[in-house]
PDB file of C-alpha atoms in Angstrom:
ATOM      1  CA  GLY G 921      68.291  40.766  -9.008  1.00  0.00           C
ATOM      2  CA  GLN G 922      66.766  37.857  -7.198  1.00  0.00           C
ATOM      3  CA  ASN G 923      67.275  34.107  -7.150  1.00  0.00           C
ATOM      4  CA  ILE G 924      64.733  31.811  -5.510  1.00  0.00           C
ATOM      5  CA  ASP G 925      65.252  28.086  -5.083  1.00  0.00           C
ATOM      6  CA  GLN G 926      62.777  25.392  -4.097  1.00  0.00           C
ATOM      7  CA  PRO G 927      62.828  21.615  -4.542  1.00  0.00           C
ATOM      8  CA  THR G 928      61.056  20.609  -7.732  1.00  0.00           C
ATOM      9  CA  GLU G 929      58.977  17.857  -6.192  1.00  0.00           C
ATOM     10  CA  MET G 930      58.298  16.070  -2.908  1.00  0.00           C
ATOM     11  CA  THR G 931      56.256  13.081  -1.830  1.00  0.00           C
ATOM     12  CA  ALA G 932      54.706  12.527   1.594  1.00  0.00           C
ATOM     13  CA  THR G 933      52.196  10.236   3.277  1.00  0.00           C
ATOM     14  CA  GLU G 934      48.692  11.161   4.361  1.00  0.00           C
ATOM     15  CA  GLY G 935      48.651  12.198   8.024  1.00  0.00           C
ATOM     16  CA  ALA G 936      52.371  13.015   8.074  1.00  0.00           C
ATOM     17  CA  ILE G 937      54.238  16.328   8.290  1.00  0.00           C
ATOM     18  CA  VAL G 938      56.172  17.821   5.375  1.00  0.00           C
ATOM     19  CA  GLN G 939      58.513  20.804   5.200  1.00  0.00           C
ATOM     20  CA  ILE G 940      59.030  22.654   1.917  1.00  0.00           C
ATOM     21  CA  ASN G 941      62.137  24.834   1.868  1.00  0.00           C
ATOM     22  CA  CYS G 942      62.783  28.048  -0.045  1.00  0.00           C
ATOM     23  CA  THR G 943      66.075  29.926  -0.244  1.00  0.00           C
ATOM     24  CA  TYR G 944      66.437  33.338  -1.796  1.00  0.00           C
ATOM     25  CA  GLN G 945      68.980  36.005  -2.649  1.00  0.00           C
ATOM     26  CA  THR G 946      67.770  39.587  -2.864  1.00  0.00           C
ATOM     27  CA  SER G 947      69.183  43.101  -2.709  1.00  0.00           C
ATOM     28  CA  GLY G 948      66.385  44.492  -0.537  1.00  0.00           C
ATOM     29  CA  PHE G 949      64.033  41.997   1.086  1.00  0.00           C
ATOM     30  CA  ASN G 950      60.495  43.222   1.772  1.00  0.00           C
ATOM     31  CA  GLY G 951      58.453  40.110   2.461  1.00  0.00           C
ATOM     32  CA  LEU G 952      58.002  36.484   1.476  1.00  0.00           C
ATOM     33  CA  PHE G 953      54.782  34.836   0.372  1.00  0.00           C
ATOM     34  CA  TRP G 954      53.652  31.230   0.029  1.00  0.00           C
ATOM     35  CA  TYR G 955      50.923  30.281  -2.430  1.00  0.00           C
ATOM     36  CA  GLN G 956      49.182  26.972  -3.123  1.00  0.00           C
ATOM     37  CA  GLN G 957      48.246  26.038  -6.674  1.00  0.00           C
ATOM     38  CA  HIS G 958      46.178  22.995  -7.588  1.00  0.00           C
ATOM     39  CA  ALA G 959      46.557  21.652 -11.119  1.00  0.00           C
ATOM     40  CA  GLY G 960      44.657  23.771 -13.622  1.00  0.00           C
ATOM     41  CA  GLU G 961      43.733  26.400 -11.056  1.00  0.00           C
ATOM     42  CA  ALA G 962      44.950  29.813  -9.945  1.00  0.00           C
ATOM     43  CA  PRO G 963      47.457  30.290  -7.108  1.00  0.00           C
ATOM     44  CA  THR G 964      45.818  30.996  -3.749  1.00  0.00           C
ATOM     45  CA  PHE G 965      47.473  32.849  -0.871  1.00  0.00           C
ATOM     46  CA  LEU G 966      48.662  30.782   2.107  1.00  0.00           C
ATOM     47  CA  SER G 967      50.990  32.912   4.216  1.00  0.00           C
ATOM     48  CA  TYR G 968      53.146  36.020   4.482  1.00  0.00           C
ATOM     49  CA  ASN G 969      56.354  36.611   6.476  1.00  0.00           C
ATOM     50  CA  VAL G 970      58.280  39.850   6.717  1.00  0.00           C
ATOM     51  CA  LEU G 971      59.893  39.429  10.178  1.00  0.00           C
ATOM     52  CA  ASP G 972      61.935  36.482  11.433  1.00  0.00           C
ATOM     53  CA  GLY G 973      60.034  33.679  13.073  1.00  0.00           C
ATOM     54  CA  LEU G 974      57.120  31.360  12.677  1.00  0.00           C
ATOM     55  CA  GLU G 975      53.628  32.264  11.474  1.00  0.00           C
ATOM     56  CA  GLU G 976      51.017  29.615  12.222  1.00  0.00           C
ATOM     57  CA  LYS G 977      47.678  29.282  10.479  1.00  0.00           C
ATOM     58  CA  GLY G 978      45.851  26.054  11.214  1.00  0.00           C
ATOM     59  CA  ARG G 979      47.649  23.076   9.691  1.00  0.00           C
ATOM     60  CA  PHE G 980      50.041  25.363   7.808  1.00  0.00           C
ATOM     61  CA  SER G 981      52.976  27.286   9.269  1.00  0.00           C
ATOM     62  CA  SER G 982      55.639  29.397   7.587  1.00  0.00           C
ATOM     63  CA  PHE G 983      59.056  30.300   8.947  1.00  0.00           C
ATOM     64  CA  LEU G 984      61.470  33.029   7.915  1.00  0.00           C
ATOM     65  CA  SER G 985      65.136  33.737   8.628  1.00  0.00           C
ATOM     66  CA  ARG G 986      66.174  36.941   6.876  1.00  0.00           C
ATOM     67  CA  SER G 987      69.851  36.595   7.805  1.00  0.00           C
ATOM     68  CA  LYS G 988      69.977  33.172   6.124  1.00  0.00           C
ATOM     69  CA  GLY G 989      67.726  34.036   3.184  1.00  0.00           C
ATOM     70  CA  TYR G 990      65.612  31.044   4.098  1.00  0.00           C
ATOM     71  CA  SER G 991      61.970  30.164   4.565  1.00  0.00           C
ATOM     72  CA  TYR G 992      59.996  26.995   4.929  1.00  0.00           C
ATOM     73  CA  LEU G 993      56.354  26.013   4.719  1.00  0.00           C
ATOM     74  CA  LEU G 994      55.290  23.311   7.168  1.00  0.00           C
ATOM     75  CA  LEU G 995      52.187  21.268   6.464  1.00  0.00           C
ATOM     76  CA  LYS G 996      50.862  19.095   9.299  1.00  0.00           C
ATOM     77  CA  GLU G 997      48.330  16.255   9.275  1.00  0.00           C
ATOM     78  CA  LEU G 998      48.605  15.963   5.527  1.00  0.00           C
ATOM     79  CA  GLN G 999      45.461  15.310   3.566  1.00  0.00           C
ATOM     80  CA  MET G1000      45.079  14.069   0.004  1.00  0.00           C
ATOM     81  CA  LYS G1001      43.721  17.481  -0.992  1.00  0.00           C
ATOM     82  CA  ASP G1002      47.089  19.024  -0.056  1.00  0.00           C
ATOM     83  CA  SER G1003      48.539  17.527  -3.242  1.00  0.00           C
ATOM     84  CA  ALA G1004      49.404  20.686  -5.164  1.00  0.00           C
ATOM     85  CA  SER G1005      52.232  22.961  -6.207  1.00  0.00           C
ATOM     86  CA  TYR G1006      53.566  25.312  -3.500  1.00  0.00           C
ATOM     87  CA  LEU G1007      55.043  28.586  -4.708  1.00  0.00           C
ATOM     88  CA  CYS G1008      57.515  30.734  -2.795  1.00  0.00           C
ATOM     89  CA  ALA G1009      57.609  34.419  -3.801  1.00  0.00           C
ATOM     90  CA  VAL G1010      59.756  37.328  -2.627  1.00  0.00           C
ATOM     91  CA  ARG G1011      59.053  41.061  -2.708  1.00  0.00           C
ATOM     92  CA  GLU G1012      61.828  43.679  -2.805  1.00  0.00           C
ATOM     93  CA  HIS G1013      61.984  47.229  -1.462  1.00  0.00           C
ATOM     94  CA  GLY G1014      61.437  49.937  -4.038  1.00  0.00           C
ATOM     95  CA  GLN G1015      59.731  47.625  -6.505  1.00  0.00           C
ATOM     96  CA  GLY G1016      56.128  48.373  -5.609  1.00  0.00           C
ATOM     97  CA  GLY G1017      54.278  45.146  -5.018  1.00  0.00           C
ATOM     98  CA  LYS G1018      56.118  43.119  -7.624  1.00  0.00           C
ATOM     99  CA  LEU G1019      56.775  39.518  -6.646  1.00  0.00           C
ATOM    100  CA  ILE G1020      59.456  37.192  -7.936  1.00  0.00           C
ATOM    101  CA  PHE G1021      58.320  33.565  -7.847  1.00  0.00           C
ATOM    102  CA  GLY G1022      60.286  30.395  -7.451  1.00  0.00           C
ATOM    103  CA  GLN G1023      59.513  27.523  -9.813  1.00  0.00           C
ATOM    104  CA  GLY G1024      57.275  25.859  -7.255  1.00  0.00           C
ATOM    105  CA  THR G1025      57.404  22.544  -5.402  1.00  0.00           C
ATOM    106  CA  GLU G1026      55.032  19.824  -6.594  1.00  0.00           C
ATOM    107  CA  LEU G1027      53.824  17.927  -3.509  1.00  0.00           C
ATOM    108  CA  SER G1028      52.227  14.519  -3.911  1.00  0.00           C
ATOM    109  CA  VAL G1029      50.402  13.106  -0.893  1.00  0.00           C
ATOM    110  CA  LYS G1030      50.073   9.306  -0.948  1.00  0.00           C
ATOM    111  CA  PRO G1031      47.603   7.207   1.059  1.00  0.00           C
TER     112      PRO G1031
ATOM    113  CA  ILE Z  76      31.424  39.750  -5.378  1.00  0.00           C
ATOM    114  CA  ALA Z  77      33.296  38.076  -8.245  1.00  0.00           C
ATOM    115  CA  GLY Z  78      36.844  39.103  -7.259  1.00  0.00           C
ATOM    116  CA  ILE Z  79      38.957  38.880 -10.387  1.00  0.00           C
ATOM    117  CA  THR Z  80      37.629  37.607 -13.687  1.00  0.00           C
ATOM    118  CA  GLN Z  81      39.531  36.826 -16.854  1.00  0.00           C
ATOM    119  CA  ALA Z  82      38.323  36.235 -20.404  1.00  0.00           C
ATOM    120  CA  PRO Z  83      38.520  34.154 -22.410  1.00  0.00           C
ATOM    121  CA  THR Z  84      39.061  30.968 -20.403  1.00  0.00           C
ATOM    122  CA  SER Z  85      41.023  29.501 -23.273  1.00  0.00           C
ATOM    123  CA  GLN Z  86      41.864  30.449 -26.847  1.00  0.00           C
ATOM    124  CA  ILE Z  87      43.599  28.951 -29.850  1.00  0.00           C
ATOM    125  CA  LEU Z  88      45.144  31.629 -32.028  1.00  0.00           C
ATOM    126  CA  ALA Z  89      46.960  31.666 -35.360  1.00  0.00           C
ATOM    127  CA  ALA Z  90      50.440  33.168 -35.338  1.00  0.00           C
ATOM    128  CA  GLY Z  91      50.472  36.795 -36.414  1.00  0.00           C
ATOM    129  CA  ARG Z  92      47.000  37.544 -35.091  1.00  0.00           C
ATOM    130  CA  ARG Z  93      46.273  40.234 -32.535  1.00  0.00           C
ATOM    131  CA  MET Z  94      44.726  39.151 -29.230  1.00  0.00           C
ATOM    132  CA  THR Z  95      43.556  40.953 -26.095  1.00  0.00           C
ATOM    133  CA  LEU Z  96      43.191  39.112 -22.816  1.00  0.00           C
ATOM    134  CA  ARG Z  97      40.761  40.770 -20.472  1.00  0.00           C
ATOM    135  CA  CYS Z  98      41.029  41.151 -16.708  1.00  0.00           C
ATOM    136  CA  THR Z  99      38.504  42.854 -14.421  1.00  0.00           C
ATOM    137  CA  GLN Z 100      38.480  43.153 -10.631  1.00  0.00           C
ATOM    138  CA  ASP Z 101      35.702  44.478  -8.405  1.00  0.00           C
ATOM    139  CA  MET Z 102      37.722  44.851  -5.191  1.00  0.00           C
ATOM    140  CA  ARG Z 103      38.872  48.425  -5.969  1.00  0.00           C
ATOM    141  CA  HIS Z 104      42.482  47.291  -5.705  1.00  0.00           C
ATOM    142  CA  ASN Z 105      45.054  49.864  -6.802  1.00  0.00           C
ATOM    143  CA  ALA Z 106      47.630  47.474  -8.226  1.00  0.00           C
ATOM    144  CA  MET Z 107      47.212  44.897 -10.987  1.00  0.00           C
ATOM    145  CA  TYR Z 108      49.608  42.432 -12.603  1.00  0.00           C
ATOM    146  CA  TRP Z 109      49.923  40.087 -15.556  1.00  0.00           C
ATOM    147  CA  TYR Z 110      51.937  36.867 -15.285  1.00  0.00           C
ATOM    148  CA  ARG Z 111      52.593  33.971 -17.605  1.00  0.00           C
ATOM    149  CA  GLN Z 112      53.163  30.481 -16.269  1.00  0.00           C
ATOM    150  CA  ASP Z 113      55.180  27.932 -18.187  1.00  0.00           C
ATOM    151  CA  LEU Z 114      56.231  24.438 -17.148  1.00  0.00           C
ATOM    152  CA  GLY Z 115      59.589  24.518 -15.408  1.00  0.00           C
ATOM    153  CA  LEU Z 116      59.744  28.317 -15.361  1.00  0.00           C
ATOM    154  CA  GLY Z 117      57.121  29.232 -12.803  1.00  0.00           C
ATOM    155  CA  LEU Z 118      55.203  32.505 -12.792  1.00  0.00           C
ATOM    156  CA  ARG Z 119      56.918  35.384 -14.563  1.00  0.00           C
ATOM    157  CA  LEU Z 120      55.736  38.995 -14.447  1.00  0.00           C
ATOM    158  CA  ILE Z 121      54.907  40.533 -17.837  1.00  0.00           C
ATOM    159  CA  HIS Z 122      53.548  43.999 -16.946  1.00  0.00           C
ATOM    160  CA  TYR Z 123      52.118  45.674 -13.900  1.00  0.00           C
ATOM    161  CA  SER Z 124      50.221  48.794 -12.839  1.00  0.00           C
ATOM    162  CA  ASN Z 125      50.465  50.307  -9.351  1.00  0.00           C
ATOM    163  CA  THR Z 126      47.531  52.637  -9.932  1.00  0.00           C
ATOM    164  CA  ALA Z 127      45.133  53.677 -12.689  1.00  0.00           C
ATOM    165  CA  GLY Z 128      46.924  55.609 -15.425  1.00  0.00           C
ATOM    166  CA  THR Z 129      50.360  54.072 -14.790  1.00  0.00           C
ATOM    167  CA  THR Z 130      52.002  50.890 -16.073  1.00  0.00           C
ATOM    168  CA  GLY Z 131      55.418  49.290 -15.847  1.00  0.00           C
ATOM    169  CA  LYS Z 132      57.421  46.483 -17.408  1.00  0.00           C
ATOM    170  CA  GLY Z 133      58.048  43.217 -15.640  1.00  0.00           C
ATOM    171  CA  GLU Z 134      60.498  40.436 -16.289  1.00  0.00           C
ATOM    172  CA  VAL Z 135      59.226  39.365 -19.756  1.00  0.00           C
ATOM    173  CA  PRO Z 136      57.446  42.344 -21.391  1.00  0.00           C
ATOM    174  CA  ASP Z 137      58.502  41.912 -25.030  1.00  0.00           C
ATOM    175  CA  GLY Z 138      55.604  41.240 -27.407  1.00  0.00           C
ATOM    176  CA  TYR Z 139      52.992  42.421 -24.892  1.00  0.00           C
ATOM    177  CA  SER Z 140      51.344  45.738 -24.082  1.00  0.00           C
ATOM    178  CA  VAL Z 141      48.926  46.855 -21.372  1.00  0.00           C
ATOM    179  CA  SER Z 142      46.760  49.824 -20.494  1.00  0.00           C
ATOM    180  CA  ARG Z 143      45.086  50.937 -17.267  1.00  0.00           C
ATOM    181  CA  ALA Z 144      42.365  53.424 -18.136  1.00  0.00           C
ATOM    182  CA  ASN Z 145      40.467  52.803 -14.888  1.00  0.00           C
ATOM    183  CA  THR Z 146      40.842  50.968 -11.568  1.00  0.00           C
ATOM    184  CA  ASP Z 147      38.904  47.845 -12.523  1.00  0.00           C
ATOM    185  CA  ASP Z 148      40.291  46.799 -15.926  1.00  0.00           C
ATOM    186  CA  PHE Z 149      43.766  45.777 -17.021  1.00  0.00           C
ATOM    187  CA  PRO Z 150      43.792  44.282 -20.540  1.00  0.00           C
ATOM    188  CA  LEU Z 151      46.858  42.547 -21.976  1.00  0.00           C
ATOM    189  CA  THR Z 152      47.407  42.751 -25.741  1.00  0.00           C
ATOM    190  CA  LEU Z 153      49.531  40.580 -27.972  1.00  0.00           C
ATOM    191  CA  ALA Z 154      50.003  42.705 -31.093  1.00  0.00           C
ATOM    192  CA  SER Z 155      51.214  39.848 -33.305  1.00  0.00           C
ATOM    193  CA  ALA Z 156      51.136  36.490 -31.544  1.00  0.00           C
ATOM    194  CA  VAL Z 157      54.006  34.011 -31.857  1.00  0.00           C
ATOM    195  CA  PRO Z 158      54.121  30.324 -30.794  1.00  0.00           C
ATOM    196  CA  SER Z 159      56.452  31.128 -27.872  1.00  0.00           C
ATOM    197  CA  GLN Z 160      53.579  33.069 -26.328  1.00  0.00           C
ATOM    198  CA  THR Z 161      51.683  29.817 -25.801  1.00  0.00           C
ATOM    199  CA  SER Z 162      51.192  29.792 -22.052  1.00  0.00           C
ATOM    200  CA  VAL Z 163      48.738  30.160 -19.197  1.00  0.00           C
ATOM    201  CA  TYR Z 164      48.190  33.824 -18.340  1.00  0.00           C
ATOM    202  CA  PHE Z 165      47.184  34.958 -14.862  1.00  0.00           C
ATOM    203  CA  CYS Z 166      46.005  38.380 -13.838  1.00  0.00           C
ATOM    204  CA  ALA Z 167      46.378  39.441 -10.202  1.00  0.00           C
ATOM    205  CA  SER Z 168      45.525  42.450  -8.059  1.00  0.00           C
ATOM    206  CA  SER Z 169      46.478  43.848  -4.657  1.00  0.00           C
ATOM    207  CA  ASP Z 170      45.577  46.793  -2.458  1.00  0.00           C
ATOM    208  CA  SER Z 171      47.715  49.646  -1.080  1.00  0.00           C
ATOM    209  CA  GLN Z 172      49.631  50.176  -4.310  1.00  0.00           C
ATOM    210  CA  GLY Z 173      50.991  46.674  -4.228  1.00  0.00           C
ATOM    211  CA  GLN Z 174      52.015  46.363  -0.587  1.00  0.00           C
ATOM    212  CA  ASP Z 175      49.357  43.820   0.241  1.00  0.00           C
ATOM    213  CA  THR Z 176      48.800  40.223  -0.828  1.00  0.00           C
ATOM    214  CA  GLN Z 177      48.214  39.550  -4.519  1.00  0.00           C
ATOM    215  CA  TYR Z 178      45.034  37.699  -5.455  1.00  0.00           C
ATOM    216  CA  PHE Z 179      44.869  35.817  -8.736  1.00  0.00           C
ATOM    217  CA  GLY Z 180      42.247  35.420 -11.429  1.00  0.00           C
ATOM    218  CA  PRO Z 181      41.352  31.981 -12.835  1.00  0.00           C
ATOM    219  CA  GLY Z 182      43.722  32.260 -15.805  1.00  0.00           C
ATOM    220  CA  THR Z 183      43.563  32.150 -19.593  1.00  0.00           C
ATOM    221  CA  ARG Z 184      45.090  29.231 -21.469  1.00  0.00           C
ATOM    222  CA  LEU Z 185      46.431  30.536 -24.779  1.00  0.00           C
ATOM    223  CA  THR Z 186      47.750  28.389 -27.608  1.00  0.00           C
ATOM    224  CA  VAL Z 187      49.439  30.071 -30.584  1.00  0.00           C
ATOM    225  CA  LEU Z 188      49.810  27.870 -33.644  1.00  0.00           C
TER     226      LEU Z 188
END
């Protein structure tokens, strides 16, 4: 089975940098996804990591360490619109495309 | 291109009634999924289908059934709704039999009284 842990909530200031951590335990890791979900809306894809290292996409970056079962999502130059829930999800080998989601981290960006 | 659509947007249902939530995608994705999202529990997989004609059980399948008669449609049926099935339901799809990113529909908010 899998266990995925994320902080429940975080607060940061507009213009700052915030790092959202995700730890996981899995029997056969096959990729980690980050999604953003604004209140009342559907999750939208942010990033995907399957190899160790950093993936950068504009203001957002995602890091993976498979040996540590650890990932983080880094958001730079925070904007008010970044206030949302950030979901970490893991895919296992031999399970098709099924994802197991963490509970999500609610990020509040303050002026 | 609409992507993934779900219907209805929201529904209030009496306990014991039968209800089908509809999901349609126009991206010709092989794989489709149904999740429920509850406060404090995150997204949990109910059922999935890796290709038309096949379905599988997810983490919380009890009380739900699905069918996949064609590539585009993946309806979710509650045979006899119970209050614990009050939730927000999301349908998702992905290409390459599930090896690619999942894209989500707008969701259906269901309340069972």
